[in-house]
Tab-separated table of C-alpha atoms in Angstrom:
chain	number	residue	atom	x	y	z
A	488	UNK	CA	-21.233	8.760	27.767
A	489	UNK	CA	-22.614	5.160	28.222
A	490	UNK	CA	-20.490	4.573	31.569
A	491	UNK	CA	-22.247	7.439	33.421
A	492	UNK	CA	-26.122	6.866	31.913
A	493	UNK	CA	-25.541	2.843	32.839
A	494	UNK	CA	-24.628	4.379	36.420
A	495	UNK	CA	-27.227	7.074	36.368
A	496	UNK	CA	-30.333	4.663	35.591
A	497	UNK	CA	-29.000	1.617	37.781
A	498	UNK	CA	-28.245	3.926	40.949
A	499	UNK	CA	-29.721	6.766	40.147
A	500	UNK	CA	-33.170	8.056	42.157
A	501	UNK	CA	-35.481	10.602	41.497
A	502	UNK	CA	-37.707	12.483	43.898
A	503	UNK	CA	-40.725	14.503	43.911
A	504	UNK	CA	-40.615	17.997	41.982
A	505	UNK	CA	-37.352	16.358	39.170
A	506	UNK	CA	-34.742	16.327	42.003
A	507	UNK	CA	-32.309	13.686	40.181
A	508	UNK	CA	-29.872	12.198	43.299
A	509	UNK	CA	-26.811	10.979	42.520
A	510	UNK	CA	-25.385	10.999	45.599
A	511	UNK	CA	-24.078	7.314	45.627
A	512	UNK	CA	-21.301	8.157	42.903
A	513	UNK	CA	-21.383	11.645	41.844
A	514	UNK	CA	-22.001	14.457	44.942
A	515	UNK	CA	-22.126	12.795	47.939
A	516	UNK	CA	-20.678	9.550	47.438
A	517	UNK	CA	-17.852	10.003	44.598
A	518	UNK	CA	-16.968	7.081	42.798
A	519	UNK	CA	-12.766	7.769	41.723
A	520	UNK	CA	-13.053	5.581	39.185
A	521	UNK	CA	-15.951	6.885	37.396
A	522	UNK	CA	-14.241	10.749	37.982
A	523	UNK	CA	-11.324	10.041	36.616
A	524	UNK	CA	-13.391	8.185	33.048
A	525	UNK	CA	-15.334	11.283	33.170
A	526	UNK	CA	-12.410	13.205	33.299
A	527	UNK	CA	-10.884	11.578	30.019
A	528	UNK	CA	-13.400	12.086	28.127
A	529	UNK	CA	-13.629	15.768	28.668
A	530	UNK	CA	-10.060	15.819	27.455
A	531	UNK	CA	-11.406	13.944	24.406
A	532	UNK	CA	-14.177	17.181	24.009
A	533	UNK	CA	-11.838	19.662	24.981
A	534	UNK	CA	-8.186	18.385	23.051
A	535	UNK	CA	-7.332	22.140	23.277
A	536	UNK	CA	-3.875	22.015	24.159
A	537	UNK	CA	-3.030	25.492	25.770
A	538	UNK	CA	-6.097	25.094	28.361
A	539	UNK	CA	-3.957	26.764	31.850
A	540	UNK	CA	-6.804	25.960	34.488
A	541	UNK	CA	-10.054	24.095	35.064
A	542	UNK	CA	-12.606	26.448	36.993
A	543	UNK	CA	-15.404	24.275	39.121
A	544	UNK	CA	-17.727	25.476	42.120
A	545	UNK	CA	-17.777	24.528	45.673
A	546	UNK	CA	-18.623	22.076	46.761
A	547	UNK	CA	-19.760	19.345	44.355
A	548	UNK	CA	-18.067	20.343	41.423
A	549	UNK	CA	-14.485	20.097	43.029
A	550	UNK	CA	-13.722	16.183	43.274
A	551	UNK	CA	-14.538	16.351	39.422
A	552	UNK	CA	-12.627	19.527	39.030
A	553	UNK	CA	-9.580	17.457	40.871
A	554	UNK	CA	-9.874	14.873	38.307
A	555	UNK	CA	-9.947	16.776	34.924
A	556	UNK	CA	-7.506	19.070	36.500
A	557	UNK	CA	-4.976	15.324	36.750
A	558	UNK	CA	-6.064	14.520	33.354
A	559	UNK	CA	-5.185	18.048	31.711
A	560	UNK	CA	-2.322	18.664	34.140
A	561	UNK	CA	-3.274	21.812	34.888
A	562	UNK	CA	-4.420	23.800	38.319
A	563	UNK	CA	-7.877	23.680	39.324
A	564	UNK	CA	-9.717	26.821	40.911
A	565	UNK	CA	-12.668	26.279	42.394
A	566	UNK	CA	-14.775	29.518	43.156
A	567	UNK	CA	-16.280	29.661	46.688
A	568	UNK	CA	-19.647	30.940	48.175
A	569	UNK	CA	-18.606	33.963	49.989
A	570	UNK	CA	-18.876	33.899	53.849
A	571	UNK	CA	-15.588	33.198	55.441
A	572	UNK	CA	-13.602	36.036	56.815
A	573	UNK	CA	-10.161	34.314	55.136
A	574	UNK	CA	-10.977	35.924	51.744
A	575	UNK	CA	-9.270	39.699	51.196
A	576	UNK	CA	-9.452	41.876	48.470
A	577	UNK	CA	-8.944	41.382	44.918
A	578	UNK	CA	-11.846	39.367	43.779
A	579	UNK	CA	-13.554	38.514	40.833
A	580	UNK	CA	-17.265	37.951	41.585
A	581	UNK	CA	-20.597	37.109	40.254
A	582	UNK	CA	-23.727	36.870	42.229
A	583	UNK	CA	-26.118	33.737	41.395
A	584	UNK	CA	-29.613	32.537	42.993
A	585	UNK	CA	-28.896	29.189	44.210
A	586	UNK	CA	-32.316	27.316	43.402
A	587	UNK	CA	-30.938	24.469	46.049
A	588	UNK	CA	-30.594	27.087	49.017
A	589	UNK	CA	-33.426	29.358	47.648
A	590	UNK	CA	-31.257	32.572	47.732
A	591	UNK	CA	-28.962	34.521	46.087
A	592	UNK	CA	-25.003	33.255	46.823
A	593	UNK	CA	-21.840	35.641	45.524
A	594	UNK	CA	-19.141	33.202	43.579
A	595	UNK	CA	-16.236	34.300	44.295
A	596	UNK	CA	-12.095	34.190	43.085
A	597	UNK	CA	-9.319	35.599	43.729
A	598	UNK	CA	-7.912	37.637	41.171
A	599	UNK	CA	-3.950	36.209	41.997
A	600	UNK	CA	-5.391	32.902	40.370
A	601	UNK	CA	-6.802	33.823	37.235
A	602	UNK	CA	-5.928	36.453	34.620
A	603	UNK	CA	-6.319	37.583	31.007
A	604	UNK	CA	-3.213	34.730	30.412
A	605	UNK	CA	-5.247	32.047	31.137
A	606	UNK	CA	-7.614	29.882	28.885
A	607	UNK	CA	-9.602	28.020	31.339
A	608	UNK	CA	-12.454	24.692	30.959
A	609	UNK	CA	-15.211	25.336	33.583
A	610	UNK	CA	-15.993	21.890	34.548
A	611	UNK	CA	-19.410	21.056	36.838
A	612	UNK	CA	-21.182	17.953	37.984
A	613	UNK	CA	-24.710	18.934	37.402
A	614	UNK	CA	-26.525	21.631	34.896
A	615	UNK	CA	-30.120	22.539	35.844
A	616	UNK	CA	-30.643	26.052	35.769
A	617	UNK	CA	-27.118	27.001	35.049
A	618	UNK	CA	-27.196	29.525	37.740
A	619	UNK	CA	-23.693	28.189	39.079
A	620	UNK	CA	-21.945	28.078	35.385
A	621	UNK	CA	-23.385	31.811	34.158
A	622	UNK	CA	-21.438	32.795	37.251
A	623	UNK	CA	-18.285	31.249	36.315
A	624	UNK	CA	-18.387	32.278	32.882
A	625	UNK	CA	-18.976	35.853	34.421
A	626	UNK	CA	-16.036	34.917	36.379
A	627	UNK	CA	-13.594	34.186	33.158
A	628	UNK	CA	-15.000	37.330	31.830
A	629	UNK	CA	-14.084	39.555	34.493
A	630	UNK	CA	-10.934	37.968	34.464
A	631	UNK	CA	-10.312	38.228	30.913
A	632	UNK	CA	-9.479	34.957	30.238
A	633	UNK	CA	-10.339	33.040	27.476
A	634	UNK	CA	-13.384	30.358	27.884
A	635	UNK	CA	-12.158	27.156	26.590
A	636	UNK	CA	-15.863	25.659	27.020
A	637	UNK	CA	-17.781	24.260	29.741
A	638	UNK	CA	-17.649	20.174	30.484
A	639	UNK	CA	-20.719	18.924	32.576
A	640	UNK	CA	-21.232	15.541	33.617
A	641	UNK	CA	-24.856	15.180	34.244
A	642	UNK	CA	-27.683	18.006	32.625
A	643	UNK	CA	-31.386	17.807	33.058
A	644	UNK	CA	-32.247	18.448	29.757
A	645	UNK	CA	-35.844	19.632	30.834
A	646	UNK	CA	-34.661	22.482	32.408
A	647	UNK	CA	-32.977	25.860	30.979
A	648	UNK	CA	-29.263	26.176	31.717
A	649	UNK	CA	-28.224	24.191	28.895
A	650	UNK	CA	-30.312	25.827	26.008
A	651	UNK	CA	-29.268	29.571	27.679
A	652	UNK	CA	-25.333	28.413	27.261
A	653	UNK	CA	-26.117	26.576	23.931
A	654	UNK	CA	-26.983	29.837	22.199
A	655	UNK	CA	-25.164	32.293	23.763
A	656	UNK	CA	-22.452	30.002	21.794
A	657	UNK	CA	-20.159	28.777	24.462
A	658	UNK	CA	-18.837	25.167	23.753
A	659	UNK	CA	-20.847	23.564	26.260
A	660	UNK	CA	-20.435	19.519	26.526
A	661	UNK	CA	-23.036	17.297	28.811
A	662	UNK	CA	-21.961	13.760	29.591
A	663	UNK	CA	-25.596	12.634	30.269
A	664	UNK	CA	-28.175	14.903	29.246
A	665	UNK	CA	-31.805	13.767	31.239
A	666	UNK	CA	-34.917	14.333	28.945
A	667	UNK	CA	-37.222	13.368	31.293
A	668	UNK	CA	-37.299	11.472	35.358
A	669	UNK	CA	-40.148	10.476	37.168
A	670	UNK	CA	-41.203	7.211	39.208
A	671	UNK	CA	-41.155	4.974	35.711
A	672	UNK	CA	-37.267	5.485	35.278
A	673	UNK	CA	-35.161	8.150	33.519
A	674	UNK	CA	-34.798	9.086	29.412
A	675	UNK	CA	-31.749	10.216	27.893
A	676	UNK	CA	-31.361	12.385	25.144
A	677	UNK	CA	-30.409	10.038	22.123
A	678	UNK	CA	-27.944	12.434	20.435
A	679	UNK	CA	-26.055	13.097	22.824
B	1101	UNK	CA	6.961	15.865	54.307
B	1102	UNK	CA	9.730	17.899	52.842
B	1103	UNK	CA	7.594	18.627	49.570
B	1104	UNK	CA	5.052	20.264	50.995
B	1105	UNK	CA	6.435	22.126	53.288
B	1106	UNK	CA	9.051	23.627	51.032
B	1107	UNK	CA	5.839	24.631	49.418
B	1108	UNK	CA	4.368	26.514	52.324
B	1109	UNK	CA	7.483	28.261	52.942
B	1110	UNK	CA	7.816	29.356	49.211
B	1111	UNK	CA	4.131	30.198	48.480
B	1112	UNK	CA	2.427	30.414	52.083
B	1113	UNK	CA	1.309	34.155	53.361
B	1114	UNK	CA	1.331	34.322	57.081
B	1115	UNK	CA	-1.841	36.822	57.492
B	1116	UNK	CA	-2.729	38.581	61.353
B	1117	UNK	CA	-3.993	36.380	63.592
B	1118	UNK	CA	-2.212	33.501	62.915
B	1119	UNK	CA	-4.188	33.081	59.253
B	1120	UNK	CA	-1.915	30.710	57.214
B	1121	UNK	CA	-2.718	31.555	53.463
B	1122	UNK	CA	-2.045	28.409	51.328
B	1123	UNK	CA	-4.846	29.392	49.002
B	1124	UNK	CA	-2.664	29.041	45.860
B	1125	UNK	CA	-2.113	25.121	45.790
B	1126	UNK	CA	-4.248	23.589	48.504
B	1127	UNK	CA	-7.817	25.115	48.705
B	1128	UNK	CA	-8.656	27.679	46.416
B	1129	UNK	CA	-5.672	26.919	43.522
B	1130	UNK	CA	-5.194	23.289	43.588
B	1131	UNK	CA	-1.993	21.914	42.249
B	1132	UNK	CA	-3.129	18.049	41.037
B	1133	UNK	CA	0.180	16.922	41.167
B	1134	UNK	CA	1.055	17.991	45.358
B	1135	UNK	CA	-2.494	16.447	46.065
B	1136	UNK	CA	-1.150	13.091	43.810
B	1137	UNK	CA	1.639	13.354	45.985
B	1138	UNK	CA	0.360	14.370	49.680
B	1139	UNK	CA	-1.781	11.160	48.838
B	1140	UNK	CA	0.852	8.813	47.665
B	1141	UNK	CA	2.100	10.276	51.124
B	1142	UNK	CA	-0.705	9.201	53.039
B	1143	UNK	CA	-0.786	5.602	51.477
B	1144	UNK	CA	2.425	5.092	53.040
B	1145	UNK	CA	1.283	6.205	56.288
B	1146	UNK	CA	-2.165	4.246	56.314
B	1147	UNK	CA	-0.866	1.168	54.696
B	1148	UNK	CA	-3.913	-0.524	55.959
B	1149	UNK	CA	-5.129	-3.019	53.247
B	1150	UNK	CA	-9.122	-3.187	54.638
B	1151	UNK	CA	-9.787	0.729	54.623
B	1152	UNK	CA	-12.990	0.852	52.532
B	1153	UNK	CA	-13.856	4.613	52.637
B	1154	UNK	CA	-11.770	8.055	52.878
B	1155	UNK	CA	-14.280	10.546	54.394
B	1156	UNK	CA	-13.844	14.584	54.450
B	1157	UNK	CA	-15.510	17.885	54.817
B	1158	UNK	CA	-16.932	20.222	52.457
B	1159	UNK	CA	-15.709	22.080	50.608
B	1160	UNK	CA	-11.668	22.487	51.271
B	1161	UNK	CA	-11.182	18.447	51.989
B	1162	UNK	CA	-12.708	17.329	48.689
B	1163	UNK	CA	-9.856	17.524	46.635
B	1164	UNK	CA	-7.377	16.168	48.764
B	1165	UNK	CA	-9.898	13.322	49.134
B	1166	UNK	CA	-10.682	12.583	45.897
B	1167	UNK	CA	-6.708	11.908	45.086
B	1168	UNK	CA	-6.761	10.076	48.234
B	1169	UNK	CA	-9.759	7.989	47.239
B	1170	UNK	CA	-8.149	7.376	43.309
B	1171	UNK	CA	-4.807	6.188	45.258
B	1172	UNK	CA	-6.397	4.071	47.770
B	1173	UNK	CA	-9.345	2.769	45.301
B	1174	UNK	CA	-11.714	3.316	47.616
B	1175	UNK	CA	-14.877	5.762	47.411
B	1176	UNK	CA	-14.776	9.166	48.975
B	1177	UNK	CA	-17.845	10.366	51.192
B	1178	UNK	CA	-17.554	14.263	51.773
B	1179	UNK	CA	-20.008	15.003	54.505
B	1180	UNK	CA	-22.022	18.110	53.957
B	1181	UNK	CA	-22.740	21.637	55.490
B	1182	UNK	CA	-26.619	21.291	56.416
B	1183	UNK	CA	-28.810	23.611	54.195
B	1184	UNK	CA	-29.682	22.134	51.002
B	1185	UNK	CA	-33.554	20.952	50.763
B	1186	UNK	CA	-31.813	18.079	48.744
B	1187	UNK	CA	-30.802	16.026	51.563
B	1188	UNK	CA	-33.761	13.854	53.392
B	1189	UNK	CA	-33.747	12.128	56.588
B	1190	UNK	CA	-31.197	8.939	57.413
B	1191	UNK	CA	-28.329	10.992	58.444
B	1192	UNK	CA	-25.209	10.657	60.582
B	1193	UNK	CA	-25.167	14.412	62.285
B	1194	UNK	CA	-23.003	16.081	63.834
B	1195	UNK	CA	-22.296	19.701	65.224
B	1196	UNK	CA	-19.602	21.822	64.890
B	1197	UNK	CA	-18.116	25.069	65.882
B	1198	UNK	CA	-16.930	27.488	62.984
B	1199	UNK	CA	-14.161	29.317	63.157
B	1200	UNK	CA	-14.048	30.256	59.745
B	1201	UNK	CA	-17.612	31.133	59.616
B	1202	UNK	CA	-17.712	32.384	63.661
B	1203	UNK	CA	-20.899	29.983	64.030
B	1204	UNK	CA	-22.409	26.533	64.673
B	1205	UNK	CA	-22.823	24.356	61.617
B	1206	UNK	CA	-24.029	20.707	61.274
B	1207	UNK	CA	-22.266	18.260	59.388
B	1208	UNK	CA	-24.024	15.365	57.632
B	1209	UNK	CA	-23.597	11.947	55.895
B	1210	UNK	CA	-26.282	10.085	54.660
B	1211	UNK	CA	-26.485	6.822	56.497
B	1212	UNK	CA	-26.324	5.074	52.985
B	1213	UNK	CA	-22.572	5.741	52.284
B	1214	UNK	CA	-21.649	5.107	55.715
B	1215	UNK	CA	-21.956	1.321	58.213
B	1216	UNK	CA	-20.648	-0.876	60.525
B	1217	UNK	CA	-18.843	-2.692	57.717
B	1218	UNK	CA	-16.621	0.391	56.853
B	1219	UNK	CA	-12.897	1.245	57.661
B	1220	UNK	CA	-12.700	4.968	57.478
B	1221	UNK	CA	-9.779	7.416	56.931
B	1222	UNK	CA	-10.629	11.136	57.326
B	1223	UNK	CA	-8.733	13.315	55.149
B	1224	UNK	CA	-8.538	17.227	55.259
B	1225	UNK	CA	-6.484	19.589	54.112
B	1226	UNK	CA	-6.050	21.825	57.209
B	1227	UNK	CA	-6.393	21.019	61.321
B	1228	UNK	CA	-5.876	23.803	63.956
B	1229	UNK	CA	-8.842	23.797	66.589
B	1230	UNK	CA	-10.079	20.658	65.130
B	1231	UNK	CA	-13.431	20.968	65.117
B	1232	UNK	CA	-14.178	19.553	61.747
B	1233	UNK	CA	-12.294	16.439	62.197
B	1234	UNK	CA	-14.223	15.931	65.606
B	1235	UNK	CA	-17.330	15.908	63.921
B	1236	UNK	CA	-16.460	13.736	61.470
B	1237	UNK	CA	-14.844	11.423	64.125
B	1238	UNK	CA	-18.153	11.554	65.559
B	1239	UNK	CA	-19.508	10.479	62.305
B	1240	UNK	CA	-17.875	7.641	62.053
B	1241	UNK	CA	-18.372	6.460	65.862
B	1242	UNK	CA	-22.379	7.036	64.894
B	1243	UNK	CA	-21.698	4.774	61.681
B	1244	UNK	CA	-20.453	2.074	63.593
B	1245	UNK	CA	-17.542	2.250	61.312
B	1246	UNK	CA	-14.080	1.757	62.488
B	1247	UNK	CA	-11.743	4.455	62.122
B	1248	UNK	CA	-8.147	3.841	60.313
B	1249	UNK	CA	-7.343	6.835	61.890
B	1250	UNK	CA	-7.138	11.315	60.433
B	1251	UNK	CA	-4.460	12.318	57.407
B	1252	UNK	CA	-4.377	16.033	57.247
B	1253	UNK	CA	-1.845	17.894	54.876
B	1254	UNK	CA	-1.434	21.194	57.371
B	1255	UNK	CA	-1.404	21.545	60.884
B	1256	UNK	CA	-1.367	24.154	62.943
B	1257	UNK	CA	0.626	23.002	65.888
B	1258	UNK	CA	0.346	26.320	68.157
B	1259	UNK	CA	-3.282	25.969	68.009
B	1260	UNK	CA	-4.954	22.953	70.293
B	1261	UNK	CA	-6.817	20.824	67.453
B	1262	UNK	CA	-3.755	18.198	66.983
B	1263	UNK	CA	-2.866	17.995	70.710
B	1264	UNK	CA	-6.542	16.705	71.322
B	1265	UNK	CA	-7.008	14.161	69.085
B	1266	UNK	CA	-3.574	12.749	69.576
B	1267	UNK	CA	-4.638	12.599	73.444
B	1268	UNK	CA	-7.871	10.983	72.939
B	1269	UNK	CA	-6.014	8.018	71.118
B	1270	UNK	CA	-6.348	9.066	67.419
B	1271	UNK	CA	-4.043	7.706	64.862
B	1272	UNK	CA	-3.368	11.220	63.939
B	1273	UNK	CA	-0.524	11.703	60.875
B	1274	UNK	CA	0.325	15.890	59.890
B	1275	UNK	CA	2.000	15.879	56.724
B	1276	UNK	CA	3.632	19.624	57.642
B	1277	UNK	CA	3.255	21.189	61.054
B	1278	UNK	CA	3.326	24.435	61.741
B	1279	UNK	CA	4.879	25.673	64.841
B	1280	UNK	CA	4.486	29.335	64.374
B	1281	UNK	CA	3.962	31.572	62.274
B	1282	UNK	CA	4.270	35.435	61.236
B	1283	UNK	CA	5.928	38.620	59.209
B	1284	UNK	CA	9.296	37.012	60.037
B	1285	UNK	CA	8.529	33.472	58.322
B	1286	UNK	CA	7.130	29.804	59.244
B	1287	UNK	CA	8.810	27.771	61.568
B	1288	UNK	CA	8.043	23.921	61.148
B	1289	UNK	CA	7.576	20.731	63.974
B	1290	UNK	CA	11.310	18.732	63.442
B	1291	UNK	CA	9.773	15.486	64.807
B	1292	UNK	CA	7.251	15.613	61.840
């Protein structure tokens, strides 16, 4: 998507160690315009028209999640990192190492909000490691929902999480995919 | 505002301990169309034309905010829970007490999305002891920012968070306010 690598390379920054921040539009910062173009073109990828919810993460995935779930007119869920005492029972959950806290979180949903009648999008700003989006697809699994795919805006195509998904077949679509970032600027894959 | 709370009353789960449960359309379900409409909502309340910037709090405000920030054009800055390695020095800080988590947390905005040129709104989806919106108050009095003044969807009016901030001046607007609450039902402010 040439709207989010124009924004990527001219705001854009990248830090020691491949750390890509976006923070001035996409995770910090959040740009509605830009959500809500991302947003229409996952409903280009994804024309399914029986999709019932779109499944993000807290916290950076929801003002995306808010946006596809406009665009597809359809609830959003986002799963949270368990910790608060507000969360009963009847969960669905999936433990994940979180390489940006350095420790192992547990994703969790409640079971009242997704079910084996559902055919759900998981939509995500960022793919790295894909720690965050196994869990979710764990998550629709559990569930017994059907996977619609997985929508991503930005993926750092040097690391993992996108090759794992690619070929354990789920319909995985990357906005931007990052070949490569260092101090001399930031690559794109081509075919994307 | 009649939508909403008709909402709460139909869907709302009045837990012990005064624990409101709107988890299936505000902030763990999100219905896109009542956060299109709590927003349209706080447009008319906020008709101010020079607000530059909603602001929020991770991770339950960010939807709420991002409609906001699509309805007002404006960006939305969500200001963090301190623990990621990703975020480097030039921050507005402020702490908080918990009551979800039953500790002391930090809340952060980078001073890049954040200045003395900026009219703020704070959006969140929830206000009882009103911690959260006094740090982010605190926020934007470190910005230098001015503040348009707090839009929250669901107040707890039996618990002191609303009370404060309307005493200290705040331009404070509740969409529903809830005067109590338990097995018997919800009873709602009339003024609201």
């Amino acid at each position: 998507m040439k709207l989010l690598e124009e924004r990527i390379r001219k705001e854009g920054r990248v830090l020691p160690g491949g750390i890509i921040k976006v923070d001035g539009f996409l995770n910090h910062r959040v740009d509605p315009k830009l959500m809500r173009a991302i947003a229409e073109e996952m409903r280009r990828l994804f024309p399914d028209e029986d999709i019932t919810a779109i499944l993000t993460c807290e916290a950076s995935g929801i003002a995306l999640g808010e946006a596809c779930a406009e665009v597809f007119d359809v609830p959003m869920v986002f799963a949270k990192k368990a910790k608060s005492d507000n969360i009963e029972g009847g969960l669905y959950k999936s433990e994940i190492f979180s390489y940006t806290y350095k420790k192992t979180v547990t994703l969790i949903v409640a079971k009242d909000w997704l079910g084996a009648n559902d055919k759900v999008l998981i939509i995500d700003d960022f793919l790295a490691n894909g720690e965050a989006l196994r869990g979710l697809v764990e998550i629709v699994n559990q569930s017994g929902a059907k996977l619609a795919g997985i929508g991503v805006a930005v993926e750092k195509g040097f690391q993992p999480g996108g090759k794992r998904l690619r070929e354990q077949g789920v319909n995985l679509h990357s906005l931007a995919i990052i070949e490569s970032a260092d101090e001399t600027g930031i690559t794109f894959r081509e075919d994307n």
